[in-house]
C-alpha cells in the first residue's frame, strides 16, 4: 500500500501535469510489453506493436531497453526525469545523467547479480552507450507510443477535465477525493491510499506533489524511488477495452462529418462527458482559439451546451448532438 499524507500547505500545492509525460509512457509501455496485464484492454496494442518492432528491426534494441526497464518494483529513476513536455528535451536529460547516478541506480537494479555487458557500459557512463540509449528510446517511442497519441491525448484531456471539475467544485480536497473512484484507491480526508507492490510512504516535507496521468499505467500508481527527487505520482487513465479500434478512422466519412465537418464531428464525439476548451484543444491537437470557434458553432446549432464552472467553461453534447453522431437524424 502506498500512503501520502498531506499537510494543509502540501495539499494546497498539489498539481496536475498538463498531459502525459513521453518518457513515463515509454517506461510504462515497456512494462506492458513484458506482461499480460489488462489483456482485454492492451493485447490488441501488444500484437500490433510486436509486429511493428519486428518489421522495423527494433526487436534486439527493445530487448536491451527491457534490461533497463523491467516490470518490477524498481527501475532506474534516470529514465523518467520528469517535467519535460517534449521527448527531445527529456531524452537530452536522460543522456546527460551523471556517471555516478547511472552507476548507483543500475547497481540497485541488479543488486546481487552481475550487470549484463550493455548495462555495465551504460553504468560506466560510456558516451557510446548513452548515445545508443537515446537512439533506442526515440525509435521505440516512434513505433510503440507516437502512433497512438490521438487516443492517449483524448484520455488524458478527459481525465484533466474531470480533475479540474473536482478541483473547481471542492478545492484541493475535491481534487484529491476525485482519485477515490480508481479501483482500490482510498481518499480519507487529507490522506491518499493506493495499491502498491510494497508498503511505502511518500513524505512530501512541504514540497509540491505532481500528479501525472499514465495511459499505460494499470491500477497501481508509480512514484520515483529516490525520495530526494521532486515527488511525482503517476496514476492510471484506465482506457476502456476497444480503445485501439475506436481510434482508427473509419473507411467512409461518417454522416456527422459530412454535415458539420470532420474536426467538429470529432470534437462532438469527445463530449460524452464534460470537457473544457483547453482539454478539447489538447485532445484534438488544435489551437484553443480554433477549438473555441468550433464550440461556438456547435452550441449555436444546439449540438452542445456550455456552462461556466469557476474559471473554466465545460462543454457537453446535447441529445440532438448525440442523435447526429448516431446518424439518427432524418
Short mmCIF file of N, CA and C in Angstrom, two decimals, residues 152-287:
data_model
loop_
_atom_site.label_atom_id
_atom_site.label_comp_id
_atom_site.label_asym_id
_atom_site.label_seq_id
_atom_site.Cartn_x
_atom_site.Cartn_y
_atom_site.Cartn_z
N UNK A 152 -4.27 8.53 -26.73
CA UNK A 152 -3.66 8.85 -25.44
C UNK A 152 -4.05 10.26 -25.01
N UNK A 153 -3.95 11.22 -25.94
CA UNK A 153 -4.29 12.60 -25.61
C UNK A 153 -5.77 12.77 -25.28
N UNK A 154 -6.61 12.03 -25.97
CA UNK A 154 -8.04 12.10 -25.69
C UNK A 154 -8.33 11.65 -24.27
N UNK A 155 -7.74 10.52 -23.86
CA UNK A 155 -7.95 10.03 -22.50
C UNK A 155 -7.39 11.00 -21.47
N UNK A 156 -6.21 11.56 -21.74
CA UNK A 156 -5.58 12.48 -20.80
C UNK A 156 -6.40 13.76 -20.67
N UNK A 157 -6.92 14.27 -21.79
CA UNK A 157 -7.70 15.51 -21.75
C UNK A 157 -9.00 15.30 -20.99
N UNK A 158 -9.66 14.15 -21.21
CA UNK A 158 -10.90 13.87 -20.48
C UNK A 158 -10.63 13.75 -18.98
N UNK A 159 -9.53 13.09 -18.62
CA UNK A 159 -9.18 12.96 -17.20
C UNK A 159 -8.91 14.33 -16.59
N UNK A 160 -8.19 15.17 -17.32
CA UNK A 160 -7.88 16.50 -16.79
C UNK A 160 -9.15 17.32 -16.58
N UNK A 161 -10.10 17.18 -17.48
CA UNK A 161 -11.37 17.90 -17.32
C UNK A 161 -12.09 17.45 -16.06
N UNK A 162 -12.10 16.14 -15.81
CA UNK A 162 -12.76 15.63 -14.61
C UNK A 162 -12.06 16.11 -13.35
N UNK A 163 -10.73 16.11 -13.37
CA UNK A 163 -9.98 16.58 -12.19
C UNK A 163 -10.21 18.07 -11.98
N UNK A 164 -10.24 18.84 -13.08
CA UNK A 164 -10.47 20.28 -12.97
C UNK A 164 -11.84 20.57 -12.40
N UNK A 165 -12.84 19.81 -12.84
CA UNK A 165 -14.20 19.98 -12.31
C UNK A 165 -14.22 19.71 -10.81
N UNK A 166 -13.52 18.64 -10.39
CA UNK A 166 -13.48 18.30 -8.97
C UNK A 166 -12.79 19.39 -8.17
N UNK A 167 -11.69 19.95 -8.72
CA UNK A 167 -10.95 21.00 -8.01
C UNK A 167 -11.76 22.29 -7.94
N UNK A 168 -12.47 22.63 -9.02
CA UNK A 168 -13.27 23.85 -9.02
C UNK A 168 -14.45 23.74 -8.06
N UNK A 169 -14.98 22.54 -7.93
CA UNK A 169 -16.13 22.34 -7.05
C UNK A 169 -15.73 22.19 -5.59
N UNK A 170 -14.66 21.41 -5.35
CA UNK A 170 -14.30 21.09 -3.97
C UNK A 170 -12.93 21.52 -3.54
N UNK A 171 -12.24 22.34 -4.34
CA UNK A 171 -10.91 22.80 -3.97
C UNK A 171 -9.91 21.66 -4.03
N UNK A 172 -8.78 21.85 -3.34
CA UNK A 172 -7.72 20.83 -3.35
C UNK A 172 -8.22 19.51 -2.76
N UNK A 173 -9.09 19.60 -1.73
CA UNK A 173 -9.64 18.38 -1.15
C UNK A 173 -10.50 17.63 -2.17
N UNK A 174 -11.26 18.40 -2.98
CA UNK A 174 -12.07 17.77 -4.01
C UNK A 174 -11.22 17.09 -5.07
N UNK A 175 -10.12 17.75 -5.46
CA UNK A 175 -9.20 17.14 -6.42
C UNK A 175 -8.66 15.83 -5.88
N UNK A 176 -8.22 15.83 -4.64
CA UNK A 176 -7.68 14.61 -4.04
C UNK A 176 -8.76 13.53 -3.96
N UNK A 177 -9.96 13.91 -3.55
CA UNK A 177 -11.04 12.93 -3.42
C UNK A 177 -11.43 12.31 -4.76
N UNK A 178 -11.18 13.03 -5.87
CA UNK A 178 -11.57 12.50 -7.17
C UNK A 178 -10.81 11.24 -7.54
N UNK A 179 -9.66 11.01 -6.92
CA UNK A 179 -8.90 9.79 -7.19
C UNK A 179 -9.46 8.58 -6.46
N UNK A 180 -10.42 8.81 -5.58
CA UNK A 180 -11.03 7.70 -4.85
C UNK A 180 -11.89 6.81 -5.72
N UNK A 181 -12.20 7.23 -6.96
CA UNK A 181 -13.00 6.39 -7.85
C UNK A 181 -12.16 5.31 -8.52
N UNK A 182 -10.82 5.43 -8.48
CA UNK A 182 -9.96 4.41 -9.07
C UNK A 182 -10.02 3.14 -8.22
N UNK A 183 -9.97 1.96 -8.83
CA UNK A 183 -10.07 0.71 -8.07
C UNK A 183 -9.01 0.60 -6.97
N UNK A 184 -9.47 0.36 -5.76
CA UNK A 184 -8.63 0.14 -4.58
C UNK A 184 -7.91 1.40 -4.10
N UNK A 185 -8.22 2.56 -4.67
CA UNK A 185 -7.67 3.81 -4.16
C UNK A 185 -8.63 4.34 -3.10
N UNK A 186 -8.10 4.92 -2.05
CA UNK A 186 -8.92 5.49 -0.99
C UNK A 186 -8.41 6.88 -0.64
N UNK A 187 -9.34 7.80 -0.46
CA UNK A 187 -9.01 9.14 -0.01
C UNK A 187 -9.72 9.37 1.30
N UNK A 188 -8.95 9.57 2.34
CA UNK A 188 -9.51 9.74 3.69
C UNK A 188 -9.08 11.10 4.21
N UNK A 189 -9.95 12.09 4.03
CA UNK A 189 -9.59 13.44 4.44
C UNK A 189 -8.46 13.97 3.60
N UNK A 190 -7.32 14.21 4.23
CA UNK A 190 -6.14 14.70 3.52
C UNK A 190 -5.10 13.60 3.35
N UNK A 191 -5.55 12.36 3.26
CA UNK A 191 -4.65 11.23 3.08
C UNK A 191 -5.06 10.43 1.85
N UNK A 192 -4.08 9.98 1.09
CA UNK A 192 -4.32 9.17 -0.10
C UNK A 192 -3.71 7.80 0.11
N UNK A 193 -4.48 6.76 -0.20
CA UNK A 193 -4.01 5.38 -0.11
C UNK A 193 -4.25 4.73 -1.47
N UNK A 194 -3.25 4.00 -1.95
CA UNK A 194 -3.37 3.38 -3.28
C UNK A 194 -2.64 2.04 -3.28
N UNK A 195 -3.07 1.11 -4.13
CA UNK A 195 -2.37 -0.19 -4.21
C UNK A 195 -0.94 0.02 -4.68
N UNK A 196 -0.03 -0.81 -4.14
CA UNK A 196 1.39 -0.67 -4.44
C UNK A 196 2.05 -2.00 -4.15
N UNK A 197 3.13 -2.35 -4.86
CA UNK A 197 3.74 -3.67 -4.65
C UNK A 197 4.40 -3.85 -3.29
N UNK A 198 4.55 -2.76 -2.53
CA UNK A 198 5.15 -2.84 -1.19
C UNK A 198 4.57 -1.72 -0.34
N UNK A 199 4.79 -1.80 0.96
CA UNK A 199 4.38 -0.69 1.82
C UNK A 199 5.36 0.46 1.64
N UNK A 200 4.80 1.62 1.33
CA UNK A 200 5.66 2.78 1.12
C UNK A 200 4.90 4.05 1.48
N UNK A 201 5.62 4.99 2.03
CA UNK A 201 5.06 6.30 2.33
C UNK A 201 5.86 7.36 1.57
N UNK A 202 5.16 8.23 0.86
CA UNK A 202 5.82 9.35 0.21
C UNK A 202 5.75 10.54 1.17
N UNK A 203 6.90 10.98 1.63
CA UNK A 203 6.98 12.12 2.54
C UNK A 203 7.25 13.38 1.72
N UNK A 204 6.31 14.31 1.76
CA UNK A 204 6.44 15.50 0.94
C UNK A 204 7.31 16.56 1.59
N UNK A 205 7.27 16.68 2.91
CA UNK A 205 8.10 17.67 3.62
C UNK A 205 7.94 19.07 3.02
N UNK A 206 6.69 19.45 2.75
CA UNK A 206 6.41 20.79 2.23
C UNK A 206 6.56 20.95 0.74
N UNK A 207 6.98 19.91 0.04
CA UNK A 207 7.20 20.01 -1.41
C UNK A 207 5.90 19.80 -2.18
N UNK A 208 5.91 20.18 -3.46
CA UNK A 208 4.76 20.03 -4.35
C UNK A 208 4.74 18.64 -4.95
N UNK A 209 3.62 17.95 -4.82
CA UNK A 209 3.45 16.66 -5.49
C UNK A 209 2.77 16.90 -6.83
N UNK A 210 3.35 16.37 -7.90
CA UNK A 210 2.77 16.49 -9.24
C UNK A 210 2.10 15.17 -9.61
N UNK A 211 0.83 15.25 -9.98
CA UNK A 211 0.05 14.09 -10.41
C UNK A 211 0.13 14.00 -11.93
N UNK A 212 0.63 12.88 -12.44
CA UNK A 212 0.87 12.70 -13.87
C UNK A 212 -0.02 11.57 -14.39
N UNK A 213 -0.84 11.81 -15.42
CA UNK A 213 -1.64 10.72 -15.96
C UNK A 213 -0.77 9.75 -16.76
N UNK A 214 -1.08 8.46 -16.64
CA UNK A 214 -0.32 7.45 -17.37
C UNK A 214 -1.26 6.56 -18.18
N UNK A 215 -1.17 6.62 -19.50
CA UNK A 215 -2.05 5.82 -20.34
C UNK A 215 -1.76 4.33 -20.17
N UNK A 216 -0.49 3.96 -20.10
CA UNK A 216 -0.12 2.55 -19.98
C UNK A 216 0.06 2.14 -18.52
N UNK A 217 -0.39 2.96 -17.60
CA UNK A 217 -0.36 2.65 -16.18
C UNK A 217 -1.63 1.85 -15.84
N UNK A 218 -1.49 0.77 -15.08
CA UNK A 218 -2.63 -0.10 -14.76
C UNK A 218 -2.77 -0.21 -13.25
N UNK A 219 -3.91 0.22 -12.74
CA UNK A 219 -4.35 0.04 -11.36
C UNK A 219 -3.48 0.75 -10.34
N UNK A 220 -2.22 0.34 -10.19
CA UNK A 220 -1.35 0.90 -9.16
C UNK A 220 -0.60 2.12 -9.68
N UNK A 221 -0.37 3.11 -8.85
CA UNK A 221 0.41 4.28 -9.28
C UNK A 221 1.90 3.95 -9.33
N UNK A 222 2.66 4.85 -9.89
CA UNK A 222 4.11 4.75 -9.88
C UNK A 222 4.69 6.02 -9.30
N UNK A 223 5.79 5.87 -8.58
CA UNK A 223 6.48 7.02 -7.99
C UNK A 223 7.97 6.81 -8.16
N UNK A 224 8.71 7.90 -8.14
CA UNK A 224 10.17 7.80 -8.20
C UNK A 224 10.69 7.12 -6.94
N UNK A 225 11.72 6.31 -7.11
CA UNK A 225 12.26 5.57 -5.97
C UNK A 225 13.04 6.47 -5.01
N UNK A 226 13.72 7.47 -5.54
CA UNK A 226 14.56 8.36 -4.73
C UNK A 226 13.70 9.45 -4.10
N UNK A 227 13.57 9.41 -2.79
CA UNK A 227 12.73 10.38 -2.08
C UNK A 227 13.29 11.79 -2.15
N UNK A 228 14.56 11.95 -2.56
CA UNK A 228 15.15 13.28 -2.65
C UNK A 228 14.77 14.01 -3.93
N UNK A 229 14.27 13.27 -4.92
CA UNK A 229 13.86 13.88 -6.18
C UNK A 229 12.49 14.55 -6.02
N UNK A 230 12.16 15.54 -6.86
CA UNK A 230 10.83 16.16 -6.79
C UNK A 230 9.75 15.09 -6.87
N UNK A 231 8.81 15.07 -5.92
CA UNK A 231 7.84 13.97 -5.86
C UNK A 231 6.84 13.98 -7.01
N UNK A 232 6.62 12.79 -7.56
CA UNK A 232 5.71 12.59 -8.69
C UNK A 232 4.88 11.35 -8.39
N UNK A 233 3.61 11.39 -8.76
CA UNK A 233 2.75 10.21 -8.66
C UNK A 233 2.04 10.03 -9.99
N UNK A 234 2.34 8.93 -10.68
CA UNK A 234 1.71 8.62 -11.96
C UNK A 234 0.48 7.77 -11.70
N UNK A 235 -0.66 8.21 -12.21
CA UNK A 235 -1.91 7.48 -11.95
C UNK A 235 -2.50 6.96 -13.24
N UNK A 236 -3.27 5.86 -13.19
CA UNK A 236 -3.80 5.25 -14.42
C UNK A 236 -4.93 6.05 -15.05
N UNK A 237 -4.93 6.09 -16.37
CA UNK A 237 -6.04 6.68 -17.11
C UNK A 237 -7.15 5.67 -17.39
N UNK A 238 -6.81 4.39 -17.34
CA UNK A 238 -7.80 3.31 -17.47
C UNK A 238 -8.63 3.39 -18.75
N UNK A 239 -7.99 3.33 -19.92
CA UNK A 239 -8.77 3.31 -21.17
C UNK A 239 -9.66 2.07 -21.22
N UNK A 240 -10.82 2.20 -21.87
CA UNK A 240 -11.77 1.09 -21.94
C UNK A 240 -11.35 0.10 -23.03
N UNK A 241 -11.75 -1.17 -22.89
CA UNK A 241 -11.47 -2.14 -23.96
C UNK A 241 -12.00 -1.63 -25.30
N UNK A 242 -11.27 -1.90 -26.35
CA UNK A 242 -11.67 -1.45 -27.68
C UNK A 242 -11.16 -0.08 -28.06
N UNK A 243 -10.32 0.54 -27.19
CA UNK A 243 -9.84 1.89 -27.48
C UNK A 243 -9.06 1.95 -28.80
N UNK A 244 -8.30 0.88 -29.09
CA UNK A 244 -7.48 0.90 -30.29
C UNK A 244 -8.36 0.91 -31.54
N UNK A 245 -9.39 0.07 -31.55
CA UNK A 245 -10.28 0.04 -32.71
C UNK A 245 -11.03 1.35 -32.87
N UNK A 246 -11.46 1.92 -31.77
CA UNK A 246 -12.21 3.18 -31.84
C UNK A 246 -11.34 4.34 -32.32
N UNK A 247 -10.03 4.23 -32.11
CA UNK A 247 -9.14 5.33 -32.50
C UNK A 247 -8.83 5.33 -33.99
N UNK A 248 -9.18 4.23 -34.69
CA UNK A 248 -8.89 4.14 -36.12
C UNK A 248 -9.95 4.90 -36.91
N UNK A 249 -9.54 5.69 -37.90
CA UNK A 249 -10.53 6.37 -38.73
C UNK A 249 -11.32 5.35 -39.55
N UNK A 250 -12.62 5.59 -39.68
CA UNK A 250 -13.46 4.68 -40.46
C UNK A 250 -13.16 4.87 -41.94
N UNK A 251 -13.45 3.83 -42.71
CA UNK A 251 -13.15 3.89 -44.14
C UNK A 251 -14.04 4.90 -44.86
N UNK A 252 -15.27 5.05 -44.39
CA UNK A 252 -16.16 6.02 -45.01
C UNK A 252 -16.35 7.21 -44.09
N UNK A 253 -16.61 8.36 -44.66
CA UNK A 253 -16.83 9.56 -43.86
C UNK A 253 -18.15 9.45 -43.12
N UNK A 254 -18.16 9.57 -41.79
CA UNK A 254 -19.41 9.45 -41.04
C UNK A 254 -20.37 10.57 -41.42
N UNK A 255 -21.68 10.29 -41.30
CA UNK A 255 -22.66 11.31 -41.69
C UNK A 255 -22.47 12.64 -40.97
N UNK A 256 -22.12 12.60 -39.69
CA UNK A 256 -21.94 13.85 -38.94
C UNK A 256 -20.83 14.69 -39.55
N UNK A 257 -19.73 14.04 -39.98
CA UNK A 257 -18.61 14.78 -40.56
C UNK A 257 -19.01 15.39 -41.91
N UNK A 258 -19.87 14.69 -42.64
CA UNK A 258 -20.33 15.24 -43.92
C UNK A 258 -21.14 16.51 -43.69
N UNK A 259 -21.85 16.57 -42.57
CA UNK A 259 -22.74 17.70 -42.30
C UNK A 259 -22.02 18.88 -41.65
N UNK A 260 -21.19 18.60 -40.63
CA UNK A 260 -20.60 19.69 -39.85
C UNK A 260 -19.09 19.78 -39.97
N UNK A 261 -18.47 18.86 -40.71
CA UNK A 261 -17.02 18.89 -40.87
C UNK A 261 -16.35 17.90 -39.93
N UNK A 262 -15.19 17.39 -40.35
CA UNK A 262 -14.52 16.33 -39.59
C UNK A 262 -14.07 16.79 -38.21
N UNK A 263 -13.49 18.01 -38.12
CA UNK A 263 -12.98 18.47 -36.82
C UNK A 263 -14.11 18.65 -35.82
N UNK A 264 -15.23 19.24 -36.26
CA UNK A 264 -16.34 19.45 -35.34
C UNK A 264 -17.01 18.13 -34.96
N UNK A 265 -17.07 17.20 -35.90
CA UNK A 265 -17.62 15.88 -35.57
C UNK A 265 -16.74 15.17 -34.56
N UNK A 266 -15.42 15.30 -34.72
CA UNK A 266 -14.51 14.68 -33.77
C UNK A 266 -14.64 15.33 -32.40
N UNK A 267 -14.74 16.65 -32.37
CA UNK A 267 -14.93 17.37 -31.10
C UNK A 267 -16.22 16.92 -30.42
N UNK A 268 -17.31 16.83 -31.20
CA UNK A 268 -18.59 16.42 -30.63
C UNK A 268 -18.51 15.00 -30.09
N UNK A 269 -17.74 14.14 -30.75
CA UNK A 269 -17.60 12.77 -30.29
C UNK A 269 -16.91 12.63 -28.95
N UNK A 270 -16.12 13.64 -28.57
CA UNK A 270 -15.42 13.58 -27.27
C UNK A 270 -16.33 13.95 -26.10
N UNK A 271 -17.47 14.56 -26.40
CA UNK A 271 -18.24 15.20 -25.33
C UNK A 271 -19.31 14.31 -24.73
N UNK A 272 -19.00 13.02 -24.53
CA UNK A 272 -19.94 12.21 -23.77
C UNK A 272 -19.77 12.45 -22.27
N UNK A 273 -18.76 13.25 -21.90
CA UNK A 273 -18.59 13.74 -20.53
C UNK A 273 -18.07 15.17 -20.64
N UNK A 274 -18.30 16.00 -19.62
CA UNK A 274 -17.91 17.41 -19.74
C UNK A 274 -16.41 17.57 -19.95
N UNK A 275 -16.05 18.49 -20.84
CA UNK A 275 -14.65 18.81 -21.09
C UNK A 275 -14.50 20.30 -21.27
N UNK A 276 -13.35 20.81 -20.87
CA UNK A 276 -13.06 22.23 -21.04
C UNK A 276 -12.55 22.50 -22.46
N UNK A 277 -12.54 23.77 -22.83
CA UNK A 277 -11.99 24.15 -24.14
C UNK A 277 -10.52 23.74 -24.24
N UNK A 278 -9.77 23.96 -23.15
CA UNK A 278 -8.36 23.59 -23.14
C UNK A 278 -8.18 22.10 -23.31
N UNK A 279 -9.03 21.32 -22.61
CA UNK A 279 -8.95 19.87 -22.72
C UNK A 279 -9.27 19.38 -24.12
N UNK A 280 -10.29 19.98 -24.74
CA UNK A 280 -10.63 19.61 -26.12
C UNK A 280 -9.51 19.97 -27.08
N UNK A 281 -8.93 21.16 -26.89
CA UNK A 281 -7.83 21.58 -27.76
C UNK A 281 -6.66 20.61 -27.68
N UNK A 282 -6.34 20.16 -26.46
CA UNK A 282 -5.23 19.21 -26.28
C UNK A 282 -5.56 17.87 -26.92
N UNK A 283 -6.80 17.41 -26.75
CA UNK A 283 -7.18 16.11 -27.30
C UNK A 283 -7.18 16.12 -28.83
N UNK A 284 -7.57 17.25 -29.42
CA UNK A 284 -7.68 17.35 -30.87
C UNK A 284 -6.42 17.91 -31.52
N UNK A 285 -5.46 18.35 -30.68
CA UNK A 285 -4.22 18.97 -31.18
C UNK A 285 -4.55 20.20 -32.02
N UNK A 286 -5.49 21.04 -31.49
CA UNK A 286 -5.88 22.28 -32.14
C UNK A 286 -5.52 23.46 -31.25
N UNK A 287 -5.44 24.63 -31.84
CA UNK A 287 -5.25 25.84 -31.03
C UNK A 287 -6.52 26.11 -30.22
#
